[in-house]
JSON list of C-alpha atoms in Angstrom, two decimals:
[
{"chain": "Q", "resi": 291, "resn": "MET", "atom": "CA", "xyz": [-8.70, -14.25, 3.59]},
{"chain": "Q", "resi": 292, "resn": "ARG", "atom": "CA", "xyz": [-7.99, -10.75, 2.32]},
{"chain": "Q", "resi": 293, "resn": "ASP", "atom": "CA", "xyz": [-7.10, -9.87, -1.25]},
{"chain": "Q", "resi": 294, "resn": "MET", "atom": "CA", "xyz": [-3.74, -8.26, -0.47]},
{"chain": "Q", "resi": 295, "resn": "TYR", "atom": "CA", "xyz": [-3.39, -6.72, -3.92]},
{"chain": "Q", "resi": 296, "resn": "GLU", "atom": "CA", "xyz": [-6.67, -4.86, -3.32]},
{"chain": "Q", "resi": 297, "resn": "VAL", "atom": "CA", "xyz": [-5.57, -3.90, 0.21]},
{"chain": "Q", "resi": 298, "resn": "LEU", "atom": "CA", "xyz": [-2.29, -2.45, -1.08]},
{"chain": "Q", "resi": 299, "resn": "SER", "atom": "CA", "xyz": [-4.06, -0.72, -3.98]},
{"chain": "Q", "resi": 300, "resn": "ARG", "atom": "CA", "xyz": [-6.43, 1.02, -1.57]},
{"chain": "Q", "resi": 301, "resn": "TRP", "atom": "CA", "xyz": [-3.51, 1.89, 0.70]},
{"chain": "Q", "resi": 302, "resn": "GLY", "atom": "CA", "xyz": [-1.70, 3.43, -2.29]},
{"chain": "Q", "resi": 303, "resn": "VAL", "atom": "CA", "xyz": [-4.69, 5.69, -3.05]},
{"chain": "Q", "resi": 304, "resn": "TRP", "atom": "CA", "xyz": [-4.94, 6.61, 0.63]},
{"chain": "Q", "resi": 305, "resn": "ALA", "atom": "CA", "xyz": [-1.21, 7.38, 0.85]},
{"chain": "Q", "resi": 306, "resn": "ARG", "atom": "CA", "xyz": [-1.33, 9.56, -2.30]},
{"chain": "Q", "resi": 307, "resn": "ASP", "atom": "CA", "xyz": [-4.34, 11.47, -0.94]},
{"chain": "Q", "resi": 308, "resn": "ASN", "atom": "CA", "xyz": [-2.69, 12.05, 2.45]},
{"chain": "Q", "resi": 309, "resn": "LYS", "atom": "CA", "xyz": [0.78, 12.90, 1.14]},
{"chain": "Q", "resi": 310, "resn": "GLY", "atom": "CA", "xyz": [2.01, 16.22, 2.41]},
{"chain": "Q", "resi": 311, "resn": "VAL", "atom": "CA", "xyz": [-1.03, 17.00, 4.57]},
{"chain": "Q", "resi": 312, "resn": "GLY", "atom": "CA", "xyz": [0.87, 16.51, 7.82]},
{"chain": "Q", "resi": 313, "resn": "TYR", "atom": "CA", "xyz": [-2.15, 16.11, 10.09]},
{"chain": "Q", "resi": 314, "resn": "SER", "atom": "CA", "xyz": [-1.93, 13.85, 13.08]},
{"chain": "Q", "resi": 315, "resn": "SER", "atom": "CA", "xyz": [-4.18, 10.79, 13.17]},
{"chain": "Q", "resi": 316, "resn": "ILE", "atom": "CA", "xyz": [-6.53, 12.64, 15.56]},
{"chain": "Q", "resi": 317, "resn": "ALA", "atom": "CA", "xyz": [-7.23, 15.30, 12.93]},
{"chain": "Q", "resi": 318, "resn": "ALA", "atom": "CA", "xyz": [-7.57, 12.70, 10.18]},
{"chain": "Q", "resi": 319, "resn": "GLY", "atom": "CA", "xyz": [-11.37, 12.86, 10.52]},
{"chain": "Q", "resi": 320, "resn": "PHE", "atom": "CA", "xyz": [-11.23, 16.36, 9.07]},
{"chain": "Q", "resi": 321, "resn": "LYS", "atom": "CA", "xyz": [-9.88, 15.00, 5.79]},
{"chain": "Q", "resi": 322, "resn": "ARG", "atom": "CA", "xyz": [-13.37, 14.80, 4.32]},
{"chain": "Q", "resi": 323, "resn": "LEU", "atom": "CA", "xyz": [-13.72, 18.58, 4.66]},
{"chain": "Q", "resi": 324, "resn": "MET", "atom": "CA", "xyz": [-10.93, 19.10, 2.12]},
{"chain": "Q", "resi": 325, "resn": "PRO", "atom": "CA", "xyz": [-11.75, 18.87, -1.60]},
{"chain": "Q", "resi": 326, "resn": "GLN", "atom": "CA", "xyz": [-11.22, 15.34, -2.92]},
{"chain": "Q", "resi": 327, "resn": "GLN", "atom": "CA", "xyz": [-8.90, 14.60, -5.82]},
{"chain": "Q", "resi": 328, "resn": "SER", "atom": "CA", "xyz": [-10.66, 11.85, -7.72]},
{"chain": "Q", "resi": 329, "resn": "SER", "atom": "CA", "xyz": [-8.36, 9.14, -9.02]},
{"chain": "Q", "resi": 330, "resn": "GLY", "atom": "CA", "xyz": [-11.21, 6.77, -9.87]},
{"chain": "Q", "resi": 331, "resn": "LYS", "atom": "CA", "xyz": [-9.99, 4.21, -7.33]},
{"chain": "Q", "resi": 332, "resn": "GLN", "atom": "CA", "xyz": [-11.29, 3.61, -3.85]},
{"chain": "Q", "resi": 333, "resn": "ALA", "atom": "CA", "xyz": [-9.10, 4.47, -0.86]},
{"chain": "Q", "resi": 334, "resn": "CYS", "atom": "CA", "xyz": [-9.05, 2.76, 2.50]},
{"chain": "Q", "resi": 335, "resn": "SER", "atom": "CA", "xyz": [-10.11, 4.46, 5.73]},
{"chain": "Q", "resi": 336, "resn": "ASP", "atom": "CA", "xyz": [-7.65, 6.43, 7.83]},
{"chain": "Q", "resi": 337, "resn": "ASN", "atom": "CA", "xyz": [-7.51, 3.69, 10.48]},
{"chain": "Q", "resi": 338, "resn": "ASP", "atom": "CA", "xyz": [-6.81, 1.01, 7.87]},
{"chain": "Q", "resi": 339, "resn": "GLY", "atom": "CA", "xyz": [-4.27, 3.25, 6.13]},
{"chain": "Q", "resi": 340, "resn": "LEU", "atom": "CA", "xyz": [-2.33, 3.82, 9.32]},
{"chain": "Q", "resi": 341, "resn": "MET", "atom": "CA", "xyz": [-2.26, 0.09, 10.11]},
{"chain": "Q", "resi": 342, "resn": "ILE", "atom": "CA", "xyz": [-1.11, -0.82, 6.60]},
{"chain": "Q", "resi": 343, "resn": "ASP", "atom": "CA", "xyz": [1.44, 2.01, 6.70]},
{"chain": "Q", "resi": 344, "resn": "GLY", "atom": "CA", "xyz": [3.00, 0.45, 9.80]},
{"chain": "Q", "resi": 345, "resn": "CYS", "atom": "CA", "xyz": [3.23, -2.90, 8.02]},
{"chain": "Q", "resi": 346, "resn": "ILE", "atom": "CA", "xyz": [4.82, -1.21, 5.00]},
{"chain": "Q", "resi": 347, "resn": "ALA", "atom": "CA", "xyz": [7.40, 0.34, 7.35]},
{"chain": "Q", "resi": 348, "resn": "LYS", "atom": "CA", "xyz": [8.25, -3.15, 8.65]},
{"chain": "Q", "resi": 349, "resn": "LEU", "atom": "CA", "xyz": [8.54, -4.32, 5.05]},
{"chain": "Q", "resi": 350, "resn": "LEU", "atom": "CA", "xyz": [11.20, -1.63, 4.47]},
{"chain": "Q", "resi": 351, "resn": "LYS", "atom": "CA", "xyz": [13.14, -2.86, 7.49]},
{"chain": "Q", "resi": 352, "resn": "PHE", "atom": "CA", "xyz": [13.15, -6.56, 6.56]},
{"chain": "Q", "resi": 353, "resn": "LYS", "atom": "CA", "xyz": [12.67, -6.65, 2.76]},
{"chain": "Q", "resi": 354, "resn": "PRO", "atom": "CA", "xyz": [13.83, -3.36, 1.19]},
{"chain": "Q", "resi": 355, "resn": "GLU", "atom": "CA", "xyz": [13.68, -4.61, -2.42]},
{"chain": "Q", "resi": 356, "resn": "GLU", "atom": "CA", "xyz": [10.08, -5.70, -2.04]},
{"chain": "Q", "resi": 357, "resn": "HIS", "atom": "CA", "xyz": [9.29, -2.38, -0.32]},
{"chain": "Q", "resi": 358, "resn": "GLU", "atom": "CA", "xyz": [10.61, -0.53, -3.34]},
{"chain": "Q", "resi": 359, "resn": "LEU", "atom": "CA", "xyz": [8.34, -2.58, -5.62]},
{"chain": "Q", "resi": 360, "resn": "VAL", "atom": "CA", "xyz": [5.27, -1.89, -3.50]},
{"chain": "Q", "resi": 361, "resn": "MET", "atom": "CA", "xyz": [6.04, 1.82, -3.46]},
{"chain": "Q", "resi": 362, "resn": "ARG", "atom": "CA", "xyz": [6.67, 2.01, -7.19]},
{"chain": "Q", "resi": 363, "resn": "HIS", "atom": "CA", "xyz": [3.60, 0.02, -8.17]},
{"chain": "Q", "resi": 364, "resn": "HIS", "atom": "CA", "xyz": [0.94, 0.92, -5.59]},
{"chain": "Q", "resi": 365, "resn": "LEU", "atom": "CA", "xyz": [2.00, 4.44, -4.57]},
{"chain": "Q", "resi": 366, "resn": "TYR", "atom": "CA", "xyz": [3.47, 5.84, -7.78]},
{"chain": "Q", "resi": 367, "resn": "GLY", "atom": "CA", "xyz": [1.43, 3.75, -10.24]},
{"chain": "Q", "resi": 368, "resn": "GLN", "atom": "CA", "xyz": [4.31, 2.25, -12.23]},
{"chain": "Q", "resi": 369, "resn": "SER", "atom": "CA", "xyz": [3.38, -0.93, -14.08]},
{"chain": "Q", "resi": 370, "resn": "ILE", "atom": "CA", "xyz": [4.92, -4.30, -13.22]},
{"chain": "Q", "resi": 371, "resn": "ARG", "atom": "CA", "xyz": [6.28, -4.61, -16.74]},
{"chain": "Q", "resi": 372, "resn": "SER", "atom": "CA", "xyz": [7.91, -1.17, -16.54]},
{"chain": "Q", "resi": 373, "resn": "ILE", "atom": "CA", "xyz": [9.53, -2.04, -13.22]},
{"chain": "Q", "resi": 374, "resn": "ALA", "atom": "CA", "xyz": [10.84, -5.30, -14.72]},
{"chain": "Q", "resi": 375, "resn": "ARG", "atom": "CA", "xyz": [12.27, -3.44, -17.72]},
{"chain": "Q", "resi": 376, "resn": "GLY", "atom": "CA", "xyz": [14.08, -1.02, -15.39]},
{"chain": "Q", "resi": 377, "resn": "ARG", "atom": "CA", "xyz": [15.50, -3.89, -13.36]},
{"chain": "Q", "resi": 378, "resn": "LYS", "atom": "CA", "xyz": [16.39, -5.85, -16.50]},
{"chain": "Q", "resi": 379, "resn": "CYS", "atom": "CA", "xyz": [14.50, -8.95, -15.39]},
{"chain": "Q", "resi": 380, "resn": "SER", "atom": "CA", "xyz": [11.30, -10.73, -16.34]},
{"chain": "Q", "resi": 381, "resn": "ASP", "atom": "CA", "xyz": [7.96, -9.45, -15.16]},
{"chain": "Q", "resi": 382, "resn": "GLY", "atom": "CA", "xyz": [7.41, -12.90, -13.61]},
{"chain": "Q", "resi": 383, "resn": "THR", "atom": "CA", "xyz": [10.33, -12.26, -11.30]},
{"chain": "Q", "resi": 384, "resn": "VAL", "atom": "CA", "xyz": [8.86, -8.91, -10.26]},
{"chain": "Q", "resi": 385, "resn": "ARG", "atom": "CA", "xyz": [5.44, -10.53, -9.74]},
{"chain": "Q", "resi": 386, "resn": "LYS", "atom": "CA", "xyz": [6.98, -13.16, -7.44]},
{"chain": "Q", "resi": 387, "resn": "MET", "atom": "CA", "xyz": [8.70, -10.46, -5.42]},
{"chain": "Q", "resi": 388, "resn": "MET", "atom": "CA", "xyz": [5.41, -8.55, -5.25]},
{"chain": "Q", "resi": 389, "resn": "GLN", "atom": "CA", "xyz": [3.68, -11.69, -3.96]},
{"chain": "Q", "resi": 390, "resn": "THR", "atom": "CA", "xyz": [6.36, -11.96, -1.29]},
{"chain": "Q", "resi": 391, "resn": "ALA", "atom": "CA", "xyz": [5.66, -8.36, -0.27]},
{"chain": "Q", "resi": 392, "resn": "GLU", "atom": "CA", "xyz": [1.90, -8.98, -0.26]},
{"chain": "Q", "resi": 393, "resn": "GLY", "atom": "CA", "xyz": [2.40, -12.06, 1.92]},
{"chain": "Q", "resi": 394, "resn": "PHE", "atom": "CA", "xyz": [4.62, -10.13, 4.33]},
{"chain": "Q", "resi": 395, "resn": "VAL", "atom": "CA", "xyz": [2.09, -7.30, 4.73]},
{"chain": "Q", "resi": 396, "resn": "GLY", "atom": "CA", "xyz": [-0.73, -9.84, 5.03]},
{"chain": "Q", "resi": 397, "resn": "GLY", "atom": "CA", "xyz": [1.22, -11.64, 7.75]},
{"chain": "Q", "resi": 398, "resn": "CYS", "atom": "CA", "xyz": [1.79, -8.39, 9.64]},
{"chain": "Q", "resi": 399, "resn": "LEU", "atom": "CA", "xyz": [-1.92, -7.60, 9.49]},
{"chain": "Q", "resi": 400, "resn": "ALA", "atom": "CA", "xyz": [-2.75, -11.13, 10.63]},
{"chain": "Q", "resi": 401, "resn": "MET", "atom": "CA", "xyz": [-0.38, -10.78, 13.60]},
{"chain": "Q", "resi": 402, "resn": "LEU", "atom": "CA", "xyz": [-2.11, -7.54, 14.61]},
{"chain": "Q", "resi": 403, "resn": "ASP", "atom": "CA", "xyz": [-5.39, -9.50, 14.63]},
{"chain": "Q", "resi": 404, "resn": "VAL", "atom": "CA", "xyz": [-7.56, -6.44, 14.00]},
{"chain": "Q", "resi": 405, "resn": "LYS", "atom": "CA", "xyz": [-10.74, -6.07, 12.00]},
{"chain": "Q", "resi": 406, "resn": "MET", "atom": "CA", "xyz": [-10.19, -3.64, 9.15]},
{"chain": "Q", "resi": 407, "resn": "ASP", "atom": "CA", "xyz": [-12.88, -1.29, 7.91]},
{"chain": "Q", "resi": 408, "resn": "MET", "atom": "CA", "xyz": [-12.51, -2.60, 4.36]},
{"chain": "Q", "resi": 409, "resn": "ASP", "atom": "CA", "xyz": [-13.31, -6.15, 5.56]},
{"chain": "Q", "resi": 410, "resn": "ILE", "atom": "CA", "xyz": [-16.89, -5.13, 6.31]}
]
């Protein structure tokens, strides 16, 4: 069983690092030739990032509120408590919605039935 919070955290670092580059997935192997911006957190591989990105896109289609939470927390680094304050609700409510999003993405990855590089 995967730790979906860790999976989404690594995806967030990967997505921040690849934002605006515009390379196709074929040229993604050349990413290591560019200077790295160290955030102190570990990113996932390009293959894993693309798979998770597809699941995040499905999350937007079926659960847009949860998608917004994932983007705010994992991509932009906003705290759960800060998100809750902005929504004028308890952080427990936001955590439950985040767990729903994590379960959705985990279910999508399970349906794909692929071995991820971070599983090794």
